[in-house]
Amino acid sequence: LMTIGLATAGGVYFRSQVKQHRAEIELQLSAIADLKVSELVSWRKERFSDAALLYGNPVFAELVRRALGSAPDAQARDQLYTWLQQIRKANGYEEVILTDVQGVARISIPDNAPAANNLESAHLALLSGQVTMNDFHLDEPGGTPDLSLLVPILDDAAGGRPLGIVTLEIDPGRSLYPLIERWRALSSSAETLLVRRDGNDVL
């Protein structure tokens, strides 16, 4: 009877400890998940804040109009180049490309940057007139995935006529992946996955 009693009490205590430990781990995971979401939202807001330097900026739009017009202004082009170069340098973008409404890259930083191949996304961004973030994509076979921030440049003086689009190419391995991977507590098994629903699947 004593053995049975001790075994029963031990079993009850063990189950209680497991339940308590599980609850603590679930609370910890929930807190980390909330923190991750907050960090991702802040990261995205920072990217769109960068785009706000160009989007709806009448001074920048005027430079684009002069640089890409029928009689291109070399001085305006040089000023655009300097402006975009500073944005790339200050905010760590992999590439910055100014494309005209025909989809032709007119300014690329660095100079050897390949022309963006997401012309359909750029066209949709121009039609919407809104800053958009393009999905993960490969610019070339065998390359690493990039993200793109598409910033339409509109001529407000001409009723919002599209002048071109600035593509800010983001290397997620530089800032986004480390943000996702970082774990706040010591753990030998922890990992973080960024997923979304894709039809009936998880991508």
mmCIF file with all atom_site columns, N, CA and C in Angstrom, residues 132-188:
data_model
loop_
_atom_site.group_PDB
_atom_site.id
_atom_site.type_symbol
_atom_site.label_atom_id
_atom_site.label_alt_id
_atom_site.label_comp_id
_atom_site.label_asym_id
_atom_site.label_entity_id
_atom_site.label_seq_id
_atom_site.pdbx_PDB_ins_code
_atom_site.Cartn_x
_atom_site.Cartn_y
_atom_site.Cartn_z
_atom_site.occupancy
_atom_site.B_iso_or_equiv
_atom_site.pdbx_formal_charge
_atom_site.auth_seq_id
_atom_site.auth_comp_id
_atom_site.auth_asym_id
_atom_site.auth_atom_id
_atom_site.pdbx_PDB_model_num
ATOM 1   N N  . THR A 1 132 ? 4.557  49.968 -52.658 1.00 0.00 ? 132 THR A N  1
ATOM 2   C CA . THR A 1 132 ? 4.270  48.562 -52.382 1.00 0.00 ? 132 THR A CA 1
ATOM 3   C C  . THR A 1 132 ? 5.577  47.815 -52.134 1.00 0.00 ? 132 THR A C  1
ATOM 4   N N  . MET A 1 133 ? 5.459  46.744 -51.364 1.00 0.00 ? 133 MET A N  1
ATOM 5   C CA . MET A 1 133 ? 6.612  45.872 -51.145 1.00 0.00 ? 133 MET A CA 1
ATOM 6   C C  . MET A 1 133 ? 6.396  44.597 -51.934 1.00 0.00 ? 133 MET A C  1
ATOM 7   N N  . ASN A 1 134 ? 7.313  44.340 -52.853 1.00 0.00 ? 134 ASN A N  1
ATOM 8   C CA . ASN A 1 134 ? 7.221  43.141 -53.678 1.00 0.00 ? 134 ASN A CA 1
ATOM 9   C C  . ASN A 1 134 ? 7.636  41.916 -52.866 1.00 0.00 ? 134 ASN A C  1
ATOM 10  N N  . ASP A 1 135 ? 7.102  40.772 -53.222 1.00 0.00 ? 135 ASP A N  1
ATOM 11  C CA . ASP A 1 135 ? 7.355  39.533 -52.484 1.00 0.00 ? 135 ASP A CA 1
ATOM 12  C C  . ASP A 1 135 ? 8.800  39.067 -52.688 1.00 0.00 ? 135 ASP A C  1
ATOM 13  N N  . PHE A 1 136 ? 9.212  38.097 -51.898 1.00 0.00 ? 136 PHE A N  1
ATOM 14  C CA . PHE A 1 136 ? 10.515 37.461 -52.098 1.00 0.00 ? 136 PHE A CA 1
ATOM 15  C C  . PHE A 1 136 ? 10.617 36.976 -53.541 1.00 0.00 ? 136 PHE A C  1
ATOM 16  N N  . HIS A 1 137 ? 11.751 37.244 -54.170 1.00 0.00 ? 137 HIS A N  1
ATOM 17  C CA . HIS A 1 137 ? 11.920 36.857 -55.571 1.00 0.00 ? 137 HIS A CA 1
ATOM 18  C C  . HIS A 1 137 ? 13.405 36.691 -55.876 1.00 0.00 ? 137 HIS A C  1
ATOM 19  N N  . LEU A 1 138 ? 13.685 36.010 -56.968 1.00 0.00 ? 138 LEU A N  1
ATOM 20  C CA . LEU A 1 138 ? 15.054 35.836 -57.455 1.00 0.00 ? 138 LEU A CA 1
ATOM 21  C C  . LEU A 1 138 ? 15.243 36.725 -58.677 1.00 0.00 ? 138 LEU A C  1
ATOM 22  N N  . ASP A 1 139 ? 16.240 37.607 -58.637 1.00 0.00 ? 139 ASP A N  1
ATOM 23  C CA . ASP A 1 139 ? 16.522 38.461 -59.786 1.00 0.00 ? 139 ASP A CA 1
ATOM 24  C C  . ASP A 1 139 ? 17.282 37.702 -60.873 1.00 0.00 ? 139 ASP A C  1
ATOM 25  N N  . GLU A 1 140 ? 17.965 36.634 -60.466 1.00 0.00 ? 140 GLU A N  1
ATOM 26  C CA . GLU A 1 140 ? 18.698 35.829 -61.438 1.00 0.00 ? 140 GLU A CA 1
ATOM 27  C C  . GLU A 1 140 ? 18.759 34.392 -60.947 1.00 0.00 ? 140 GLU A C  1
ATOM 28  N N  . PRO A 1 141 ? 18.803 33.422 -61.854 1.00 0.00 ? 141 PRO A N  1
ATOM 29  C CA . PRO A 1 141 ? 18.848 32.015 -61.445 1.00 0.00 ? 141 PRO A CA 1
ATOM 30  C C  . PRO A 1 141 ? 20.066 31.740 -60.558 1.00 0.00 ? 141 PRO A C  1
ATOM 31  N N  . GLY A 1 142 ? 19.833 31.003 -59.486 1.00 0.00 ? 142 GLY A N  1
ATOM 32  C CA . GLY A 1 142 ? 20.921 30.675 -58.578 1.00 0.00 ? 142 GLY A CA 1
ATOM 33  C C  . GLY A 1 142 ? 21.262 31.761 -57.598 1.00 0.00 ? 142 GLY A C  1
ATOM 34  N N  . GLY A 1 143 ? 20.579 32.889 -57.673 1.00 0.00 ? 143 GLY A N  1
ATOM 35  C CA . GLY A 1 143 ? 20.845 33.987 -56.741 1.00 0.00 ? 143 GLY A CA 1
ATOM 36  C C  . GLY A 1 143 ? 20.139 33.770 -55.415 1.00 0.00 ? 143 GLY A C  1
ATOM 37  N N  . THR A 1 144 ? 20.263 34.741 -54.555 1.00 0.00 ? 144 THR A N  1
ATOM 38  C CA . THR A 1 144 ? 19.580 34.677 -53.260 1.00 0.00 ? 144 THR A CA 1
ATOM 39  C C  . THR A 1 144 ? 18.313 35.518 -53.322 1.00 0.00 ? 144 THR A C  1
ATOM 40  N N  . PRO A 1 145 ? 17.285 35.158 -52.552 1.00 0.00 ? 145 PRO A N  1
ATOM 41  C CA . PRO A 1 145 ? 16.018 35.898 -52.603 1.00 0.00 ? 145 PRO A CA 1
ATOM 42  C C  . PRO A 1 145 ? 16.188 37.347 -52.143 1.00 0.00 ? 145 PRO A C  1
ATOM 43  N N  . ASP A 1 146 ? 15.505 38.234 -52.818 1.00 0.00 ? 146 ASP A N  1
ATOM 44  C CA . ASP A 1 146 ? 15.475 39.646 -52.462 1.00 0.00 ? 146 ASP A CA 1
ATOM 45  C C  . ASP A 1 146 ? 14.037 40.067 -52.202 1.00 0.00 ? 146 ASP A C  1
ATOM 46  N N  . LEU A 1 147 ? 13.903 41.224 -51.581 1.00 0.00 ? 147 LEU A N  1
ATOM 47  C CA . LEU A 1 147 ? 12.624 41.913 -51.470 1.00 0.00 ? 147 LEU A CA 1
ATOM 48  C C  . LEU A 1 147 ? 12.777 43.257 -52.175 1.00 0.00 ? 147 LEU A C  1
ATOM 49  N N  . SER A 1 148 ? 11.691 43.778 -52.705 1.00 0.00 ? 148 SER A N  1
ATOM 50  C CA . SER A 1 148 ? 11.751 45.062 -53.394 1.00 0.00 ? 148 SER A CA 1
ATOM 51  C C  . SER A 1 148 ? 10.703 46.006 -52.830 1.00 0.00 ? 148 SER A C  1
ATOM 52  N N  . LEU A 1 149 ? 11.110 47.250 -52.615 1.00 0.00 ? 149 LEU A N  1
ATOM 53  C CA . LEU A 1 149 ? 10.183 48.312 -52.255 1.00 0.00 ? 149 LEU A CA 1
ATOM 54  C C  . LEU A 1 149 ? 10.011 49.170 -53.494 1.00 0.00 ? 149 LEU A C  1
ATOM 55  N N  . LEU A 1 150 ? 8.786  49.239 -54.006 1.00 0.00 ? 150 LEU A N  1
ATOM 56  C CA . LEU A 1 150 ? 8.500  49.938 -55.251 1.00 0.00 ? 150 LEU A CA 1
ATOM 57  C C  . LEU A 1 150 ? 7.852  51.278 -54.944 1.00 0.00 ? 150 LEU A C  1
ATOM 58  N N  . VAL A 1 151 ? 8.515  52.363 -55.376 1.00 0.00 ? 151 VAL A N  1
ATOM 59  C CA . VAL A 1 151 ? 8.070  53.713 -55.045 1.00 0.00 ? 151 VAL A CA 1
ATOM 60  C C  . VAL A 1 151 ? 7.703  54.444 -56.342 1.00 0.00 ? 151 VAL A C  1
ATOM 61  N N  . PRO A 1 152 ? 6.406  54.570 -56.664 1.00 0.00 ? 152 PRO A N  1
ATOM 62  C CA . PRO A 1 152 ? 6.034  55.301 -57.868 1.00 0.00 ? 152 PRO A CA 1
ATOM 63  C C  . PRO A 1 152 ? 6.289  56.796 -57.703 1.00 0.00 ? 152 PRO A C  1
ATOM 64  N N  . ILE A 1 153 ? 6.813  57.403 -58.748 1.00 0.00 ? 153 ILE A N  1
ATOM 65  C CA . ILE A 1 153 ? 7.061  58.840 -58.743 1.00 0.00 ? 153 ILE A CA 1
ATOM 66  C C  . ILE A 1 153 ? 6.021  59.483 -59.654 1.00 0.00 ? 153 ILE A C  1
ATOM 67  N N  . LEU A 1 154 ? 5.195  60.353 -59.084 1.00 0.00 ? 154 LEU A N  1
ATOM 68  C CA . LEU A 1 154 ? 4.068  60.934 -59.804 1.00 0.00 ? 154 LEU A CA 1
ATOM 69  C C  . LEU A 1 154 ? 4.254  62.437 -59.951 1.00 0.00 ? 154 LEU A C  1
ATOM 70  N N  . ASP A 1 155 ? 3.790  62.953 -61.083 1.00 0.00 ? 155 ASP A N  1
ATOM 71  C CA . ASP A 1 155 ? 3.871  64.386 -61.362 1.00 0.00 ? 155 ASP A CA 1
ATOM 72  C C  . ASP A 1 155 ? 2.568  65.031 -60.924 1.00 0.00 ? 155 ASP A C  1
ATOM 73  N N  . ASP A 1 156 ? 2.533  65.565 -59.706 1.00 0.00 ? 156 ASP A N  1
ATOM 74  C CA . ASP A 1 156 ? 1.317  66.172 -59.175 1.00 0.00 ? 156 ASP A CA 1
ATOM 75  C C  . ASP A 1 156 ? 0.882  67.376 -59.996 1.00 0.00 ? 156 ASP A C  1
ATOM 76  N N  . ALA A 1 157 ? 1.852  68.064 -60.587 1.00 0.00 ? 157 ALA A N  1
ATOM 77  C CA . ALA A 1 157 ? 1.514  69.236 -61.401 1.00 0.00 ? 157 ALA A CA 1
ATOM 78  C C  . ALA A 1 157 ? 0.757  68.843 -62.661 1.00 0.00 ? 157 ALA A C  1
ATOM 79  N N  . ALA A 1 158 ? 0.863  67.562 -63.051 1.00 0.00 ? 158 ALA A N  1
ATOM 80  C CA . ALA A 1 158 ? 0.173  67.068 -64.247 1.00 0.00 ? 158 ALA A CA 1
ATOM 81  C C  . ALA A 1 158 ? -0.909 66.080 -63.867 1.00 0.00 ? 158 ALA A C  1
ATOM 82  N N  . GLY A 1 159 ? -1.528 66.290 -62.721 1.00 0.00 ? 159 GLY A N  1
ATOM 83  C CA . GLY A 1 159 ? -2.639 65.444 -62.297 1.00 0.00 ? 159 GLY A CA 1
ATOM 84  C C  . GLY A 1 159 ? -2.246 64.059 -61.854 1.00 0.00 ? 159 GLY A C  1
ATOM 85  N N  . GLY A 1 160 ? -1.018 63.903 -61.345 1.00 0.00 ? 160 GLY A N  1
ATOM 86  C CA . GLY A 1 160 ? -0.575 62.605 -60.860 1.00 0.00 ? 160 GLY A CA 1
ATOM 87  C C  . GLY A 1 160 ? -0.079 61.690 -61.951 1.00 0.00 ? 160 GLY A C  1
ATOM 88  N N  . ARG A 1 161 ? 0.351  62.250 -63.063 1.00 0.00 ? 161 ARG A N  1
ATOM 89  C CA . ARG A 1 161 ? 0.863  61.427 -64.171 1.00 0.00 ? 161 ARG A CA 1
ATOM 90  C C  . ARG A 1 161 ? 2.114  60.686 -63.720 1.00 0.00 ? 161 ARG A C  1
ATOM 91  N N  . PRO A 1 162 ? 2.205  59.371 -63.980 1.00 0.00 ? 162 PRO A N  1
ATOM 92  C CA . PRO A 1 162 ? 3.404  58.623 -63.582 1.00 0.00 ? 162 PRO A CA 1
ATOM 93  C C  . PRO A 1 162 ? 4.634  59.092 -64.353 1.00 0.00 ? 162 PRO A C  1
ATOM 94  N N  . LEU A 1 163 ? 5.727  59.283 -63.631 1.00 0.00 ? 163 LEU A N  1
ATOM 95  C CA . LEU A 1 163 ? 6.996  59.668 -64.249 1.00 0.00 ? 163 LEU A CA 1
ATOM 96  C C  . LEU A 1 163 ? 7.969  58.488 -64.302 1.00 0.00 ? 163 LEU A C  1
ATOM 97  N N  . GLY A 1 164 ? 7.859  57.610 -63.341 1.00 0.00 ? 164 GLY A N  1
ATOM 98  C CA . GLY A 1 164 ? 8.768  56.473 -63.248 1.00 0.00 ? 164 GLY A CA 1
ATOM 99  C C  . GLY A 1 164 ? 8.585  55.804 -61.905 1.00 0.00 ? 164 GLY A C  1
ATOM 100 N N  . ILE A 1 165 ? 9.472  54.908 -61.604 1.00 0.00 ? 165 ILE A N  1
ATOM 101 C CA . ILE A 1 165 ? 9.384  54.183 -60.339 1.00 0.00 ? 165 ILE A CA 1
ATOM 102 C C  . ILE A 1 165 ? 10.780 53.910 -59.815 1.00 0.00 ? 165 ILE A C  1
ATOM 103 N N  . VAL A 1 166 ? 10.949 54.095 -58.513 1.00 0.00 ? 166 VAL A N  1
ATOM 104 C CA . VAL A 1 166 ? 12.214 53.791 -57.852 1.00 0.00 ? 166 VAL A CA 1
ATOM 105 C C  . VAL A 1 166 ? 12.068 52.442 -57.158 1.00 0.00 ? 166 VAL A C  1
ATOM 106 N N  . THR A 1 167 ? 12.986 51.538 -57.471 1.00 0.00 ? 167 THR A N  1
ATOM 107 C CA . THR A 1 167 ? 13.001 50.220 -56.840 1.00 0.00 ? 167 THR A CA 1
ATOM 108 C C  . THR A 1 167 ? 14.129 50.169 -55.831 1.00 0.00 ? 167 THR A C  1
ATOM 109 N N  . LEU A 1 168 ? 13.781 49.930 -54.583 1.00 0.00 ? 168 LEU A N  1
ATOM 110 C CA . LEU A 1 168 ? 14.768 49.767 -53.520 1.00 0.00 ? 168 LEU A CA 1
ATOM 111 C C  . LEU A 1 168 ? 14.899 48.276 -53.253 1.00 0.00 ? 168 LEU A C  1
ATOM 112 N N  . GLU A 1 169 ? 16.015 47.687 -53.675 1.00 0.00 ? 169 GLU A N  1
ATOM 113 C CA . GLU A 1 169 ? 16.229 46.254 -53.507 1.00 0.00 ? 169 GLU A CA 1
ATOM 114 C C  . GLU A 1 169 ? 16.788 45.969 -52.113 1.00 0.00 ? 169 GLU A C  1
ATOM 115 N N  . ILE A 1 170 ? 16.096 45.094 -51.398 1.00 0.00 ? 170 ILE A N  1
ATOM 116 C CA . ILE A 1 170 ? 16.453 44.765 -50.019 1.00 0.00 ? 170 ILE A CA 1
ATOM 117 C C  . ILE A 1 170 ? 17.083 43.380 -49.974 1.00 0.00 ? 170 ILE A C  1
ATOM 118 N N  . ASP A 1 171 ? 18.235 43.277 -49.366 1.00 0.00 ? 171 ASP A N  1
ATOM 119 C CA . ASP A 1 171 ? 18.850 41.969 -49.103 1.00 0.00 ? 171 ASP A CA 1
ATOM 120 C C  . ASP A 1 171 ? 18.361 41.511 -47.734 1.00 0.00 ? 171 ASP A C  1
ATOM 121 N N  . PRO A 1 172 ? 17.398 40.577 -47.661 1.00 0.00 ? 172 PRO A N  1
ATOM 122 C CA . PRO A 1 172 ? 16.856 40.178 -46.362 1.00 0.00 ? 172 PRO A CA 1
ATOM 123 C C  . PRO A 1 172 ? 17.892 39.528 -45.458 1.00 0.00 ? 172 PRO A C  1
ATOM 124 N N  . GLY A 1 173 ? 18.971 38.994 -46.051 1.00 0.00 ? 173 GLY A N  1
ATOM 125 C CA . GLY A 1 173 ? 20.008 38.381 -45.227 1.00 0.00 ? 173 GLY A CA 1
ATOM 126 C C  . GLY A 1 173 ? 20.776 39.387 -44.400 1.00 0.00 ? 173 GLY A C  1
ATOM 127 N N  . ARG A 1 174 ? 20.669 40.659 -44.747 1.00 0.00 ? 174 ARG A N  1
ATOM 128 C CA . ARG A 1 174 ? 21.415 41.694 -44.044 1.00 0.00 ? 174 ARG A CA 1
ATOM 129 C C  . ARG A 1 174 ? 20.709 42.172 -42.781 1.00 0.00 ? 174 ARG A C  1
ATOM 130 N N  . SER A 1 175 ? 19.370 42.234 -42.817 1.00 0.00 ? 175 SER A N  1
ATOM 131 C CA . SER A 1 175 ? 18.661 42.765 -41.647 1.00 0.00 ? 175 SER A CA 1
ATOM 132 C C  . SER A 1 175 ? 17.440 41.949 -41.253 1.00 0.00 ? 175 SER A C  1
ATOM 133 N N  . LEU A 1 176 ? 16.695 41.435 -42.234 1.00 0.00 ? 176 LEU A N  1
ATOM 134 C CA . LEU A 1 176 ? 15.449 40.751 -41.901 1.00 0.00 ? 176 LEU A CA 1
ATOM 135 C C  . LEU A 1 176 ? 15.687 39.367 -41.311 1.00 0.00 ? 176 LEU A C  1
ATOM 136 N N  . TYR A 1 177 ? 16.517 38.545 -41.967 1.00 0.00 ? 177 TYR A N  1
ATOM 137 C CA . TYR A 1 177 ? 16.762 37.195 -41.457 1.00 0.00 ? 177 TYR A CA 1
ATOM 138 C C  . TYR A 1 177 ? 17.361 37.195 -40.044 1.00 0.00 ? 177 TYR A C  1
ATOM 139 N N  . PRO A 1 178 ? 18.383 38.028 -39.779 1.00 0.00 ? 178 PRO A N  1
ATOM 140 C CA . PRO A 1 178 ? 18.905 38.068 -38.399 1.00 0.00 ? 178 PRO A CA 1
ATOM 141 C C  . PRO A 1 178 ? 17.837 38.467 -37.383 1.00 0.00 ? 178 PRO A C  1
ATOM 142 N N  . LEU A 1 179 ? 16.922 39.351 -37.792 1.00 0.00 ? 179 LEU A N  1
ATOM 143 C CA . LEU A 1 179 ? 15.844 39.768 -36.901 1.00 0.00 ? 179 LEU A CA 1
ATOM 144 C C  . LEU A 1 179 ? 14.927 38.593 -36.573 1.00 0.00 ? 179 LEU A C  1
ATOM 145 N N  . ILE A 1 180 ? 14.630 37.785 -37.591 1.00 0.00 ? 180 ILE A N  1
ATOM 146 C CA . ILE A 1 180 ? 13.754 36.630 -37.386 1.00 0.00 ? 180 ILE A CA 1
ATOM 147 C C  . ILE A 1 180 ? 14.451 35.551 -36.565 1.00 0.00 ? 180 ILE A C  1
ATOM 148 N N  . GLU A 1 181 ? 15.738 35.346 -36.840 1.00 0.00 ? 181 GLU A N  1
ATOM 149 C CA . GLU A 1 181 ? 16.466 34.239 -36.212 1.00 0.00 ? 181 GLU A CA 1
ATOM 150 C C  . GLU A 1 181 ? 16.834 34.504 -34.755 1.00 0.00 ? 181 GLU A C  1
ATOM 151 N N  . ARG A 1 182 ? 16.979 35.775 -34.396 1.00 0.00 ? 182 ARG A N  1
ATOM 152 C CA . ARG A 1 182 ? 17.456 36.097 -33.041 1.00 0.00 ? 182 ARG A CA 1
ATOM 153 C C  . ARG A 1 182 ? 16.474 35.576 -31.993 1.00 0.00 ? 182 ARG A C  1
ATOM 154 N N  . TRP A 1 183 ? 17.017 34.914 -30.985 1.00 0.00 ? 183 TRP A N  1
ATOM 155 C CA . TRP A 1 183 ? 16.209 34.345 -29.895 1.00 0.00 ? 183 TRP A CA 1
ATOM 156 C C  . TRP A 1 183 ? 16.614 35.012 -28.592 1.00 0.00 ? 183 TRP A C  1
ATOM 157 N N  . ARG A 1 184 ? 15.609 35.390 -27.811 1.00 0.00 ? 184 ARG A N  1
ATOM 158 C CA . ARG A 1 184 ? 15.861 36.209 -26.619 1.00 0.00 ? 184 ARG A CA 1
ATOM 159 C C  . ARG A 1 184 ? 16.340 35.419 -25.412 1.00 0.00 ? 184 ARG A C  1
ATOM 160 N N  . ALA A 1 185 ? 16.169 34.115 -25.447 1.00 0.00 ? 185 ALA A N  1
ATOM 161 C CA . ALA A 1 185 ? 16.554 33.305 -24.288 1.00 0.00 ? 185 ALA A CA 1
ATOM 162 C C  . ALA A 1 185 ? 17.464 32.173 -24.747 1.00 0.00 ? 185 ALA A C  1
ATOM 163 N N  . LEU A 1 186 ? 18.227 31.618 -23.811 1.00 0.00 ? 186 LEU A N  1
ATOM 164 C CA . LEU A 1 186 ? 19.094 30.500 -24.139 1.00 0.00 ? 186 LEU A CA 1
ATOM 165 C C  . LEU A 1 186 ? 18.252 29.269 -24.459 1.00 0.00 ? 186 LEU A C  1
ATOM 166 N N  . SER A 1 187 ? 18.551 28.646 -25.591 1.00 0.00 ? 187 SER A N  1
ATOM 167 C CA . SER A 1 187 ? 17.821 27.441 -25.981 1.00 0.00 ? 187 SER A CA 1
ATOM 168 C C  . SER A 1 187 ? 18.659 26.685 -26.992 1.00 0.00 ? 187 SER A C  1
ATOM 169 N N  . SER A 1 188 ? 18.673 25.357 -26.842 1.00 0.00 ? 188 SER A N  1
ATOM 170 C CA . SER A 1 188 ? 19.427 24.524 -27.779 1.00 0.00 ? 188 SER A CA 1
ATOM 171 C C  . SER A 1 188 ? 18.575 24.072 -28.952 1.00 0.00 ? 188 SER A C  1
#
